[in-house]
Amino acid sequence: MIEIYGSQAAREVAEAMREKLQVQTPVLAMILGSGLGKVAASLESPRKVSYGDVPGFPKVSVAGHAGEATAGKLEGREVLVFSGRPHMYEGNAAAMVAFPVRVLHALGAKVLFLSNAAGGIRRSYRAGDLMIIEDHINLMSQNPLTGPLQEGDDRFPDMSEAYDAQLRKLMREAAPDLSVTVHEGVYAGLSGPSYETKAEIRMLERLGADAVGMSTVPEVIVARALGMRVAAVSCIANVASGLSSLPVSHSEVLDTTGRVSDQFVKLIRALVRAL
């Protein structure tokens, strides 16, 4: 499994994608989560391809994940957007979930932006807020680097500054121009697909997590092993289990992310302008 989704396979998939999208080296590469793919529709001179039309690229099946790669310009800069991602809860190994990051690196990307929908654990968070991720807690039971060392990887990557401090600063500076509340906090990654129990949320709160979701962590680990700079934002799609009287549902997640998508695009534009 590790070999199938390693560096050699990434180069082969990258070449196929380069040909289909006429990809130039992107100043920023993005992998966008549930309901947050509106950035792709904002690109100038877009070239688009379905994941299913790129041999060897992982497929996605979750509602709100378009499963498309789009190349184009944003704020006059070349970017590459992956709208949708595979998840471990679909039966995928962590190495496969993070494989799109290897493809982006093989396409020349040095800076990676990730987004996800997350449940808010910190009591001050409200649905529709954005959280710049400053650190994470990996509770997904797997590490995507387990197995033979892949070409270009650091065997023991330092994760003490997994989320680039300068990129976080750029996003904080853009926050006052957005009509949504922007926080900075710690993301807990769980494998899913069931949402957390009330007891699990109490545990995560005591561990220091501010939000919880089912993605992103494997991608960040591989990106850091490859020496990429990483920035990530969670859309607080719902208040986590036990902190509200309402049940948690995926339809609620998509409703909330859709509501803040315009502000999310503004944040991405500001980041691209500053790079």
Coordinates of C-alpha atoms in Angstrom, one line a residue:
M1 CA 0.0 0.0 0.0
I2 CA 2.8 2.4 0.9
E3 CA 4.7 1.6 -2.3
I4 CA 1.5 2.1 -4.4
Y5 CA 1.1 5.6 -3.0
G6 CA 4.8 6.6 -2.8
S7 CA 7.0 9.1 -4.6
Q8 CA 7.3 7.2 -7.9
A9 CA 3.6 6.8 -8.3
A10 CA 3.1 10.4 -7.4
R11 CA 5.5 11.5 -10.2
E12 CA 3.5 9.3 -12.7
V13 CA 0.2 10.7 -11.6
A14 CA 1.6 14.3 -11.7
E15 CA 2.7 13.9 -15.3
A16 CA -0.7 12.7 -16.3
M17 CA -2.3 15.7 -14.5
R18 CA 0.2 18.1 -15.9
E19 CA -0.8 17.0 -19.4
K20 CA -4.5 17.2 -18.8
L21 CA -4.4 20.6 -17.0
Q22 CA -1.4 22.2 -18.6
V23 CA -0.2 22.8 -15.1
Q24 CA 2.4 25.5 -14.4
T25 CA 4.3 25.5 -11.1
P26 CA 1.7 26.8 -8.6
V27 CA 2.5 29.5 -6.1
L28 CA -0.1 27.9 -3.9
A29 CA -1.6 24.4 -4.0
M30 CA -4.9 23.7 -2.1
I31 CA -6.8 20.7 -0.9
L32 CA -10.3 21.9 0.1
G33 CA -12.8 20.0 2.3
S34 CA -16.6 19.7 2.7
G35 CA -18.5 22.4 0.9
L36 CA -15.4 24.7 0.6
G37 CA -14.6 24.2 -3.1
K38 CA -15.9 27.6 -4.2
V39 CA -12.4 28.8 -4.6
A40 CA -12.1 26.7 -7.8
A41 CA -15.0 28.6 -9.3
S42 CA -13.1 31.9 -8.7
L43 CA -10.1 31.0 -10.8
E44 CA -9.3 32.9 -14.0
S45 CA -8.5 30.8 -17.1
P46 CA -9.5 27.6 -15.3
R47 CA -8.6 24.1 -16.6
K48 CA -10.4 21.3 -14.9
V49 CA -10.3 17.5 -14.7
S50 CA -12.2 15.0 -12.6
Y51 CA -10.1 12.8 -10.3
G52 CA -11.6 9.8 -12.0
D53 CA -10.1 10.9 -15.3
V54 CA -6.5 10.8 -13.9
P55 CA -5.2 7.2 -13.7
G56 CA -3.9 6.4 -10.3
F57 CA -5.5 9.3 -8.5
P58 CA -7.7 8.6 -5.4
K59 CA -11.4 8.8 -5.9
V60 CA -13.8 10.6 -3.4
S61 CA -17.3 9.7 -2.6
V62 CA -18.4 12.1 0.2
A63 CA -21.2 14.6 -0.4
G64 CA -19.7 18.1 -0.7
H65 CA -16.5 16.9 -2.2
A66 CA -16.5 17.6 -5.9
G67 CA -13.6 15.3 -6.8
E68 CA -12.0 17.7 -9.3
A69 CA -8.6 19.3 -9.8
T70 CA -8.6 22.9 -11.2
A71 CA -5.6 24.9 -12.4
G72 CA -5.8 28.6 -13.1
K73 CA -4.9 32.0 -11.8
L74 CA -6.1 33.8 -8.6
E75 CA -5.0 37.4 -8.0
G76 CA -2.8 37.0 -11.1
R77 CA -0.9 34.0 -9.6
E78 CA -0.9 30.4 -10.7
V79 CA -2.7 28.1 -8.3
L80 CA -3.9 24.5 -8.3
V81 CA -7.0 23.5 -6.4
F82 CA -8.0 20.0 -5.4
S83 CA -11.7 20.2 -4.5
G84 CA -12.4 17.2 -2.3
R85 CA -10.2 14.5 -0.6
P86 CA -10.3 10.8 0.3
H87 CA -10.8 10.0 3.9
M88 CA -9.6 7.1 6.2
Y89 CA -13.2 6.4 7.1
E90 CA -13.9 5.3 3.5
G91 CA -11.5 2.4 4.1
N92 CA -8.3 4.1 2.9
A93 CA -4.9 3.9 4.5
A94 CA -3.3 7.1 5.7
A95 CA -0.7 6.9 3.0
M96 CA -3.4 6.9 0.3
V97 CA -5.3 9.8 2.0
A98 CA -2.1 11.9 1.9
F99 CA -1.2 10.8 -1.7
P100 CA -2.6 14.0 -3.3
V101 CA 0.0 16.0 -1.4
R102 CA 2.8 13.9 -3.0
V103 CA 1.2 14.6 -6.4
L104 CA 1.1 18.4 -5.7
H105 CA 4.7 18.3 -4.6
A106 CA 5.7 16.4 -7.8
L107 CA 3.9 19.2 -9.7
G108 CA 6.3 21.7 -8.1
A109 CA 4.2 23.1 -5.3
K110 CA 6.1 24.4 -2.3
V111 CA 3.3 25.9 -0.3
L112 CA 0.2 23.9 0.6
F113 CA -3.2 25.3 1.9
L114 CA -5.7 22.9 3.5
S115 CA -9.2 23.4 4.6
N116 CA -11.7 21.3 6.4
A117 CA -15.1 21.4 8.2
A118 CA -14.7 20.8 11.9
G119 CA -16.8 20.6 15.1
G120 CA -16.1 23.5 17.6
I121 CA -14.9 22.3 21.0
R122 CA -13.8 25.6 22.5
R123 CA -16.8 27.1 24.2
S124 CA -16.5 30.5 22.5
Y125 CA -16.7 29.0 19.0
R126 CA -19.8 29.3 16.9
A127 CA -21.0 27.7 13.7
G128 CA -19.7 29.7 10.8
D129 CA -16.5 30.8 12.5
L130 CA -13.1 30.1 10.9
M131 CA -10.1 28.7 12.8
I132 CA -6.6 29.1 11.6
I133 CA -4.9 25.8 12.7
E134 CA -1.8 26.4 14.8
D135 CA -1.2 22.8 15.8
H136 CA -2.8 19.4 15.7
I137 CA -3.3 16.2 17.8
N138 CA -3.1 13.0 15.7
L139 CA -5.7 10.6 17.1
M140 CA -6.3 8.8 13.7
S141 CA -4.4 5.6 14.7
Q142 CA -2.1 5.8 11.6
N143 CA 0.8 7.7 10.4
P144 CA 1.1 8.1 6.6
L145 CA 4.9 7.8 6.7
T146 CA 4.9 4.3 8.2
G147 CA 6.7 1.9 5.9
P148 CA 9.7 2.2 3.5
L149 CA 11.3 5.6 3.3
Q150 CA 10.0 7.4 0.2
E151 CA 12.4 9.4 -2.1
G152 CA 12.4 13.0 -1.0
D153 CA 11.0 12.3 2.5
D154 CA 12.6 13.2 5.8
R155 CA 12.5 10.0 7.8
F156 CA 11.8 11.8 11.1
P157 CA 10.2 15.2 10.2
D158 CA 10.1 17.8 12.9
M159 CA 6.4 18.6 13.6
S160 CA 7.0 21.4 16.2
E161 CA 6.1 24.0 13.7
A162 CA 3.9 22.0 11.3
Y163 CA 1.8 25.0 10.5
D164 CA 4.0 27.8 9.0
A165 CA 4.1 30.7 11.4
Q166 CA 4.5 33.3 8.6
L167 CA 1.5 32.0 6.7
R168 CA -0.6 32.0 9.9
K169 CA 0.5 35.7 10.4
L170 CA -0.6 36.6 6.9
M171 CA -4.1 35.1 7.5
R172 CA -4.4 36.8 10.9
E173 CA -3.7 40.1 9.2
A174 CA -6.4 39.4 6.6
A175 CA -9.0 38.5 9.2
P176 CA -10.3 42.0 10.0
D177 CA -11.5 42.4 6.4
L178 CA -13.7 39.4 6.7
S179 CA -17.3 39.5 8.0
V180 CA -16.8 36.3 10.0
T181 CA -15.0 35.6 13.3
V182 CA -11.5 34.1 12.9
H183 CA -9.8 32.2 15.7
E184 CA -6.5 30.4 16.0
G185 CA -6.4 27.0 17.6
V186 CA -5.6 23.3 17.9
Y187 CA -7.2 20.7 15.6
A188 CA -7.8 17.1 16.7
G189 CA -7.9 14.6 13.9
L190 CA -10.0 11.4 14.4
S191 CA -10.7 8.7 11.8
G192 CA -14.5 8.8 11.9
P193 CA -17.0 8.3 10.3
S194 CA -19.1 8.5 13.5
Y195 CA -19.2 11.8 15.2
E196 CA -17.7 12.1 18.6
T197 CA -19.5 11.1 21.8
K198 CA -20.0 13.6 24.6
A199 CA -17.4 11.8 26.6
E200 CA -14.9 12.0 23.7
I201 CA -15.5 15.7 23.4
R202 CA -14.8 16.2 27.1
M203 CA -11.6 14.2 26.7
L204 CA -10.5 16.3 23.7
E205 CA -11.2 19.5 25.5
R206 CA -9.0 18.4 28.3
L207 CA -6.2 17.4 25.8
G208 CA -6.2 21.0 24.5
A209 CA -8.2 20.6 21.3
D210 CA -10.2 23.6 20.1
A211 CA -11.9 21.8 17.1
V212 CA -12.2 18.2 15.8
G213 CA -12.5 16.7 12.4
M214 CA -11.7 13.6 10.2
S215 CA -9.1 14.8 7.8
T216 CA -6.0 17.1 7.2
V217 CA -3.6 15.5 9.7
P218 CA -2.1 12.8 7.3
E219 CA -1.8 15.5 4.6
V220 CA 0.2 17.8 6.9
I221 CA 2.5 15.0 8.0
V222 CA 3.4 14.1 4.5
A223 CA 3.8 17.8 3.4
R224 CA 6.2 18.4 6.3
A225 CA 8.2 15.3 5.4
L226 CA 8.6 16.7 1.9
G227 CA 9.6 20.1 3.2
M228 CA 6.5 22.0 2.1
R229 CA 5.2 25.1 4.0
V230 CA 1.7 24.4 5.3
A231 CA -1.3 26.6 6.2
A232 CA -4.7 25.2 7.2
V233 CA -8.1 26.6 8.2
S234 CA -11.1 24.9 9.7
C235 CA -14.6 26.1 9.1
I236 CA -16.4 25.5 12.4
A237 CA -19.4 23.8 10.9
N238 CA -21.2 22.9 14.1
V239 CA -20.8 22.9 17.8
A240 CA -19.4 19.6 18.9
S241 CA -21.4 16.9 20.6
G242 CA -22.6 17.7 24.1
L243 CA -22.1 21.4 23.7
S244 CA -25.4 21.9 22.0
S245 CA -28.9 20.3 22.4
L246 CA -29.0 19.7 18.6
P247 CA -27.7 16.5 16.9
V248 CA -24.8 16.7 14.6
S249 CA -25.3 15.9 10.9
H250 CA -23.4 16.2 7.6
S251 CA -26.2 18.3 6.1
E252 CA -25.6 20.9 8.8
V253 CA -21.9 20.9 8.0
L254 CA -22.6 21.6 4.3
D255 CA -25.2 24.3 5.1
T256 CA -22.7 26.1 7.3
T257 CA -19.7 25.9 5.0
G258 CA -21.9 27.1 2.1
R259 CA -22.9 30.1 4.2
V260 CA -19.3 31.3 4.8
S261 CA -17.8 30.3 1.5
D262 CA -17.6 33.8 0.2
Q263 CA -15.6 34.9 3.2
F264 CA -13.4 31.8 2.9
V265 CA -12.6 32.8 -0.7
K266 CA -11.6 36.3 0.5
L267 CA -9.2 34.8 3.0
I268 CA -7.5 32.7 0.3
R269 CA -7.3 35.7 -2.1
A270 CA -5.5 37.7 0.7
L271 CA -3.1 34.8 1.3
V272 CA -2.2 34.5 -2.4
R273 CA -1.7 38.2 -2.7
A274 CA 0.8 38.1 0.2
L275 CA 2.9 35.2 -1.1

